[in-house]
Structure formats: structure tokens, C-alpha cells
PDB file of C-alpha atoms in Angstrom:
ATOM      1  CA  VAL F   1       0.000   0.000   0.000  1.00 94.00           C
ATOM      2  CA  PHE F   2       1.530   3.305  -1.082  1.00 95.00           C
ATOM      3  CA  VAL F   3       0.223   6.628   0.228  1.00 95.00           C
ATOM      4  CA  ARG F   4       1.267  10.052  -1.065  1.00 95.00           C
ATOM      5  CA  THR F   5      -0.373  12.895   0.814  1.00 94.00           C
ATOM      6  CA  PRO F   6       0.573  16.228   2.366  1.00 94.00           C
ATOM      7  CA  ASP F   7       2.669  15.458   5.442  1.00 90.00           C
ATOM      8  CA  ARG F   8       1.137  16.318   8.809  1.00 88.00           C
ATOM      9  CA  ASP F   9       1.366  15.245  12.415  1.00 86.00           C
ATOM     10  CA  GLY F  10      -0.448  12.036  13.315  1.00 88.00           C
ATOM     11  CA  LEU F  11      -0.418  10.713   9.758  1.00 90.00           C
ATOM     12  CA  PHE F  12       1.518   7.498  10.513  1.00 91.00           C
ATOM     13  CA  ALA F  13      -0.738   6.666  13.465  1.00 90.00           C
ATOM     14  CA  ALA F  14      -3.878   7.233  11.394  1.00 93.00           C
ATOM     15  CA  LEU F  15      -2.630   5.096   8.518  1.00 94.00           C
ATOM     16  CA  VAL F  16      -1.571   2.092  10.616  1.00 92.00           C
ATOM     17  CA  ALA F  17      -4.779   2.233  12.684  1.00 92.00           C
ATOM     18  CA  THR F  18      -6.823   2.268   9.469  1.00 94.00           C
ATOM     19  CA  LEU F  19      -4.884  -0.643   7.984  1.00 93.00           C
ATOM     20  CA  ASP F  20      -5.406  -2.551  11.236  1.00 90.00           C
ATOM     21  CA  ARG F  21      -9.165  -1.891  11.184  1.00 90.00           C
ATOM     22  CA  LEU F  22      -9.209  -3.278   7.633  1.00 92.00           C
ATOM     23  CA  GLY F  23      -7.669  -6.502   8.939  1.00 89.00           C
ATOM     24  CA  LEU F  24      -4.293  -5.850   7.339  1.00 91.00           C
ATOM     25  CA  GLY F  25      -1.123  -6.550   9.303  1.00 86.00           C
ATOM     26  CA  VAL F  26       1.874  -4.331   8.564  1.00 85.00           C
ATOM     27  CA  LEU F  27       4.985  -6.404   7.840  1.00 80.00           C
ATOM     28  CA  ASP F  28       7.159  -3.487   6.748  1.00 81.00           C
ATOM     29  CA  ALA F  29       6.780   0.267   6.582  1.00 82.00           C
ATOM     30  CA  ARG F  30       8.923   2.900   4.907  1.00 84.00           C
ATOM     31  CA  ILE F  31       8.096   6.498   5.692  1.00 85.00           C
ATOM     32  CA  MET F  32       9.706   9.255   3.659  1.00 85.00           C
ATOM     33  CA  LYS F  33       9.105  12.935   3.096  1.00 86.00           C
ATOM     34  CA  SER F  34       9.467  14.587  -0.290  1.00 89.00           C
ATOM     35  CA  ALA F  35      11.141  17.944  -0.817  1.00 90.00           C
ATOM     36  CA  ASP F  36       7.727  19.491  -1.562  1.00 93.00           C
ATOM     37  CA  GLY F  37       6.229  18.509   1.838  1.00 90.00           C
ATOM     38  CA  PHE F  38       4.469  15.290   0.927  1.00 93.00           C
ATOM     39  CA  ALA F  39       4.575  12.074   2.923  1.00 91.00           C
ATOM     40  CA  LEU F  40       5.532   9.057   0.849  1.00 92.00           C
ATOM     41  CA  ASP F  41       4.485   6.113   3.011  1.00 92.00           C
ATOM     42  CA  ASN F  42       4.866   2.563   1.779  1.00 92.00           C
ATOM     43  CA  PHE F  43       3.390  -0.367   3.715  1.00 90.00           C
ATOM     44  CA  GLN F  44       3.846  -4.051   2.997  1.00 89.00           C
ATOM     45  CA  VAL F  45       0.754  -5.706   4.427  1.00 90.00           C
ATOM     46  CA  ILE F  46      -0.655  -9.172   4.921  1.00 87.00           C
ATOM     47  CA  SER F  47      -4.340  -9.975   5.210  1.00 88.00           C
ATOM     48  CA  GLY F  48      -6.172 -12.440   7.358  1.00 78.00           C
ATOM     49  CA  ALA F  49      -8.654 -14.974   6.028  1.00 78.00           C
ATOM     50  CA  GLN F  50     -10.648 -12.389   4.090  1.00 84.00           C
ATOM     51  CA  ALA F  51      -8.665  -9.702   2.298  1.00 86.00           C
ATOM     52  CA  PRO F  52     -10.555  -6.467   1.680  1.00 91.00           C
ATOM     53  CA  GLU F  53     -11.016  -5.416  -1.926  1.00 92.00           C
ATOM     54  CA  PRO F  54      -8.370  -2.912  -3.105  1.00 91.00           C
ATOM     55  CA  SER F  55     -11.082  -0.326  -3.779  1.00 94.00           C
ATOM     56  CA  ARG F  56     -12.268  -0.631  -0.156  1.00 94.00           C
ATOM     57  CA  ILE F  57      -8.700  -0.128   1.086  1.00 94.00           C
ATOM     58  CA  VAL F  58      -8.377   3.032  -1.021  1.00 95.00           C
ATOM     59  CA  GLU F  59     -11.749   4.431   0.084  1.00 95.00           C
ATOM     60  CA  THR F  60     -11.092   3.727   3.759  1.00 94.00           C
ATOM     61  CA  LEU F  61      -7.614   5.277   3.678  1.00 95.00           C
ATOM     62  CA  GLN F  62      -8.929   8.352   1.841  1.00 94.00           C
ATOM     63  CA  ALA F  63     -11.599   8.794   4.517  1.00 93.00           C
ATOM     64  CA  ALA F  64      -8.949   8.536   7.252  1.00 92.00           C
ATOM     65  CA  LEU F  65      -6.770  11.125   5.502  1.00 93.00           C
ATOM     66  CA  ARG F  66      -9.585  13.686   5.672  1.00 91.00           C
ATOM     67  CA  ASP F  67      -9.202  13.826   9.475  1.00 87.00           C
ATOM     68  CA  PRO F  68      -6.208  11.803  10.735  1.00 84.00           C
ATOM     69  CA  ALA F  69      -6.666  13.049  14.309  1.00 78.00           C
ATOM     70  CA  ALA F  70     -10.054  11.331  14.511  1.00 81.00           C
ATOM     71  CA  VAL F  71      -8.665   7.865  13.711  1.00 84.00           C
ATOM     72  CA  LYS F  72      -8.077   5.729  16.802  1.00 78.00           C
ATOM     73  CA  PRO F  73      -6.817   2.136  17.081  1.00 73.00           C
ATOM     74  CA  ALA F  74      -9.407  -0.601  17.472  1.00 69.00           C
ATOM     75  CA  ARG F  75      -9.751  -2.131  20.932  1.00 65.00           C
ATOM     76  CA  ARG F  76      -9.247  -5.863  21.025  1.00 55.00           C
ATOM     77  CA  ALA F  77      -8.075  -8.587  23.341  1.00 53.00           C
ATOM     78  CA  THR F  78      -4.888 -10.553  22.766  1.00 51.00           C
ATOM     79  CA  PRO F  79      -5.780 -13.867  21.129  1.00 50.00           C
ATOM     80  CA  ARG F  80      -5.479 -16.819  23.501  1.00 53.00           C
ATOM     81  CA  HIS F  81      -2.812 -18.607  21.451  1.00 47.00           C
ATOM     82  CA  LEU F  82      -0.494 -15.567  21.658  1.00 49.00           C
ATOM     83  CA  ARG F  83      -0.743 -15.272  25.455  1.00 53.00           C
ATOM     84  CA  HIS F  84       1.488 -18.319  25.812  1.00 55.00           C
ATOM     85  CA  PHE F  85       4.362 -16.916  23.742  1.00 63.00           C
ATOM     86  CA  ARG F  86       5.448 -13.923  25.794  1.00 74.00           C
ATOM     87  CA  VAL F  87       8.536 -12.003  24.690  1.00 78.00           C
ATOM     88  CA  PRO F  88       9.776  -9.675  27.438  1.00 87.00           C
ATOM     89  CA  PRO F  89       9.277  -6.122  26.106  1.00 92.00           C
ATOM     90  CA  ARG F  90      12.380  -4.061  25.460  1.00 94.00           C
ATOM     91  CA  VAL F  91      12.391  -0.357  24.577  1.00 96.00           C
ATOM     92  CA  ASP F  92      15.665   1.401  23.697  1.00 97.00           C
ATOM     93  CA  PHE F  93      16.440   4.941  22.586  1.00 97.00           C
ATOM     94  CA  ASP F  94      19.503   6.327  20.796  1.00 96.00           C
ATOM     95  CA  THR F  95      19.952  10.009  20.028  1.00 93.00           C
ATOM     96  CA  LEU F  96      21.337  10.046  16.489  1.00 90.00           C
ATOM     97  CA  ASP F  97      21.791  13.805  16.101  1.00 93.00           C
ATOM     98  CA  ALA F  98      20.073  17.066  17.031  1.00 92.00           C
ATOM     99  CA  GLN F  99      17.036  16.203  14.886  1.00 94.00           C
ATOM    100  CA  ARG F 100      16.360  12.479  15.353  1.00 95.00           C
ATOM    101  CA  THR F 101      16.054   9.832  18.032  1.00 97.00           C
ATOM    102  CA  ARG F 102      15.980   6.133  17.177  1.00 97.00           C
ATOM    103  CA  LEU F 103      13.403   4.091  19.071  1.00 97.00           C
ATOM    104  CA  SER F 104      13.881   0.306  19.026  1.00 97.00           C
ATOM    105  CA  LEU F 105      11.360  -2.042  20.522  1.00 95.00           C
ATOM    106  CA  VAL F 106      11.033  -5.789  20.876  1.00 94.00           C
ATOM    107  CA  ALA F 107       7.838  -7.415  22.115  1.00 93.00           C
ATOM    108  CA  THR F 108       5.267 -10.125  21.664  1.00 90.00           C
ATOM    109  CA  ASP F 109       3.227  -9.543  18.532  1.00 87.00           C
ATOM    110  CA  ARG F 110      -0.525  -9.169  18.758  1.00 85.00           C
ATOM    111  CA  PRO F 111      -3.213  -7.771  16.488  1.00 84.00           C
ATOM    112  CA  GLY F 112      -3.227  -3.982  16.563  1.00 87.00           C
ATOM    113  CA  LEU F 113       0.161  -3.630  18.274  1.00 91.00           C
ATOM    114  CA  LEU F 114       1.645  -1.262  15.682  1.00 91.00           C
ATOM    115  CA  ALA F 115      -1.475   0.909  15.767  1.00 91.00           C
ATOM    116  CA  ASP F 116      -1.279   1.079  19.573  1.00 93.00           C
ATOM    117  CA  VAL F 117       2.436   1.994  19.483  1.00 95.00           C
ATOM    118  CA  ALA F 118       1.758   4.672  16.860  1.00 93.00           C
ATOM    119  CA  GLN F 119      -1.017   6.064  19.072  1.00 93.00           C
ATOM    120  CA  VAL F 120       1.395   6.342  22.025  1.00 95.00           C
ATOM    121  CA  LEU F 121       3.838   8.239  19.808  1.00 95.00           C
ATOM    122  CA  ARG F 122       1.094  10.542  18.526  1.00 94.00           C
ATOM    123  CA  SER F 123      -0.301  11.198  22.009  1.00 93.00           C
ATOM    124  CA  ASN F 124       3.173  12.343  23.079  1.00 94.00           C
ATOM    125  CA  GLY F 125       3.339  14.796  20.167  1.00 93.00           C
ATOM    126  CA  LEU F 126       6.050  12.894  18.301  1.00 95.00           C
ATOM    127  CA  ARG F 127       6.715  12.713  14.588  1.00 92.00           C
ATOM    128  CA  VAL F 128       7.621   9.434  12.874  1.00 91.00           C
ATOM    129  CA  HIS F 129      10.137   9.975  10.067  1.00 87.00           C
ATOM    130  CA  ASP F 130      10.935   6.344   9.303  1.00 85.00           C
ATOM    131  CA  ALA F 131       9.773   2.938  10.477  1.00 86.00           C
ATOM    132  CA  ARG F 132      11.178  -0.506   9.974  1.00 87.00           C
ATOM    133  CA  ILE F 133       8.773  -3.177  11.061  1.00 86.00           C
ATOM    134  CA  ALA F 134       9.828  -6.821  11.360  1.00 83.00           C
ATOM    135  CA  THR F 135       7.846  -9.791  12.660  1.00 82.00           C
ATOM    136  CA  PHE F 136       9.420 -13.147  13.456  1.00 82.00           C
ATOM    137  CA  GLY F 137       6.699 -15.559  14.518  1.00 79.00           C
ATOM    138  CA  GLU F 138       5.269 -14.076  17.718  1.00 83.00           C
ATOM    139  CA  ARG F 139       8.141 -11.586  18.129  1.00 87.00           C
ATOM    140  CA  VAL F 140       8.220  -8.054  16.708  1.00 90.00           C
ATOM    141  CA  GLU F 141      11.336  -5.956  16.297  1.00 92.00           C
ATOM    142  CA  ASP F 142      10.451  -2.425  15.233  1.00 93.00           C
ATOM    143  CA  ILE F 143      12.693   0.599  14.721  1.00 94.00           C
ATOM    144  CA  PHE F 144      11.399   4.154  14.397  1.00 94.00           C
ATOM    145  CA  LEU F 145      13.207   7.415  13.692  1.00 94.00           C
ATOM    146  CA  ILE F 146      11.284  10.024  15.643  1.00 95.00           C
ATOM    147  CA  SER F 147      11.458  13.656  16.678  1.00 95.00           C
ATOM    148  CA  ASP F 148       9.431  16.095  18.710  1.00 94.00           C
ATOM    149  CA  GLN F 149       7.024  18.585  17.112  1.00 91.00           C
ATOM    150  CA  HIS F 150       9.925  20.937  16.372  1.00 93.00           C
ATOM    151  CA  ASP F 151      11.936  18.259  14.535  1.00 92.00           C
ATOM    152  CA  ALA F 152      14.409  17.960  17.412  1.00 95.00           C
ATOM    153  CA  SER F 153      15.700  14.826  19.120  1.00 96.00           C
ATOM    154  CA  LEU F 154      13.929  13.855  22.327  1.00 96.00           C
ATOM    155  CA  PRO F 155      15.049  15.216  25.718  1.00 95.00           C
ATOM    156  CA  GLU F 156      15.790  12.697  28.473  1.00 94.00           C
ATOM    157  CA  PRO F 157      12.635  13.410  30.569  1.00 95.00           C
ATOM    158  CA  LEU F 158      10.437  12.740  27.536  1.00 95.00           C
ATOM    159  CA  ILE F 159      12.386   9.564  26.736  1.00 96.00           C
ATOM    160  CA  GLU F 160      11.689   8.181  30.211  1.00 96.00           C
ATOM    161  CA  THR F 161       7.995   9.102  30.027  1.00 95.00           C
ATOM    162  CA  LEU F 162       7.770   7.512  26.601  1.00 97.00           C
ATOM    163  CA  ARG F 163       9.629   4.361  27.733  1.00 96.00           C
ATOM    164  CA  THR F 164       7.108   3.854  30.545  1.00 95.00           C
ATOM    165  CA  ALA F 165       4.120   4.402  28.235  1.00 96.00           C
ATOM    166  CA  LEU F 166       5.496   2.087  25.549  1.00 96.00           C
ATOM    167  CA  ILE F 167       6.276  -0.741  27.967  1.00 95.00           C
ATOM    168  CA  ALA F 168       2.725  -0.498  29.323  1.00 93.00           C
ATOM    169  CA  CYS F 169       1.431  -0.584  25.754  1.00 92.00           C
ATOM    170  CA  LEU F 170       3.609  -3.562  24.802  1.00 91.00           C
ATOM    171  CA  GLU F 171       2.492  -5.447  27.894  1.00 87.00           C
ATOM    172  CA  GLY F 172      -1.129  -4.744  26.994  1.00 79.00           C
ATOM    173  CA  GLU F 173      -1.742  -2.660  30.115  1.00 62.00           C
ATOM    174  CA  GLN F 174      -2.543   0.588  28.349  1.00 50.00           C
ATOM    175  CA  GLY F 175      -5.824   1.520  26.759  1.00 45.00           C
ATOM    176  CA  ASN F 176      -5.959   3.013  23.304  1.00 42.00           C
ATOM    177  CA  ASP F 177      -6.855   6.452  24.587  1.00 42.00           C
ATOM    178  CA  ALA F 178      -3.237   7.438  25.243  1.00 39.00           C
TER     179      ALA F 178
END
């Protein structure tokens, strides 16, 4: 799924939540920004038993792009078979330069996890500049390049707040209202 649209805050969170609601799992995501201010977001997705028609995917994404702030992740319980394959959550941050912080996380996969993580980032006013999503069985290893609203790397107090919120999210203890 390729999306080209004017870049704005909350776009990544709205797109992954919409894909999740369509029953599409994100296997890989590449987020880029063009010189003229457009987001160029590419998602490799996998569908469940019933794949939505391509026209439905387009219509649903276009509706979400009209008001990205209104799109929230779906609430759902962790499937029973995944509760037995727990991967201890790990959240790491590296400040790359004055503009970007790398967020790495490892956790147990579950439906809607990426949408929930994106919601935590959005609720903390963060911008996602790149995402590399990898799933290995029940284990996810995701890397995000993020910044604050002023395109600056994250200060230490925000990193600690974010670490706490993300671990709660990865452990399934946080609601989707964050």
C-alpha cells in the first residue's frame, strides 16, 4: 500500500490504525518525506482470512486522511494462542543527532500492536520519520526514527515518560486512549 499525501502530524498513526481496522497486518513500513512537503508512506501488508477489496482499502484510507486526528486504534483482546508466547518487552532509545532519536522495541506480537504503538507516539506529540517493522513468529522488532514537534531529538525526561508508556502498551496494560 503506497500513500502520497501532504505530510502532517499524526499521519503514521492514522494510517496504521486504518490498515489494522481493515484486517491488514503491517509487515514493513517505509516512511519518507518529499522535498515538496508530501509524505511518501509505503506499507507491505498481509491480510487475514478475508482480504478487503483494493477499492475498499483506497476508500477507507482516503476517509482517514480527511481527518487523521479522529482515527483511533481498534480495541481488542490478545488472542489466547499468543498469550502463551510472551517475549519480554524491550524499549531502547539512541539520540542520532540534534534532529532524530531512534526508538527500538522488541515485544510479543498481537493484532493492533503497531497501531497502539503509533497512538502512544502521537499522544506524546512525536513525529515518525521512518519505520522498519519486522515480525518473526510471535516476536516483533520495530525501529522508528522520531522527533518532537519541532523536529528535534527527544530530551531525556520525555524519553523516560515515553519508555514507561510504551512498555505499558507492549504489555497490553494501556488503553488506546493514550
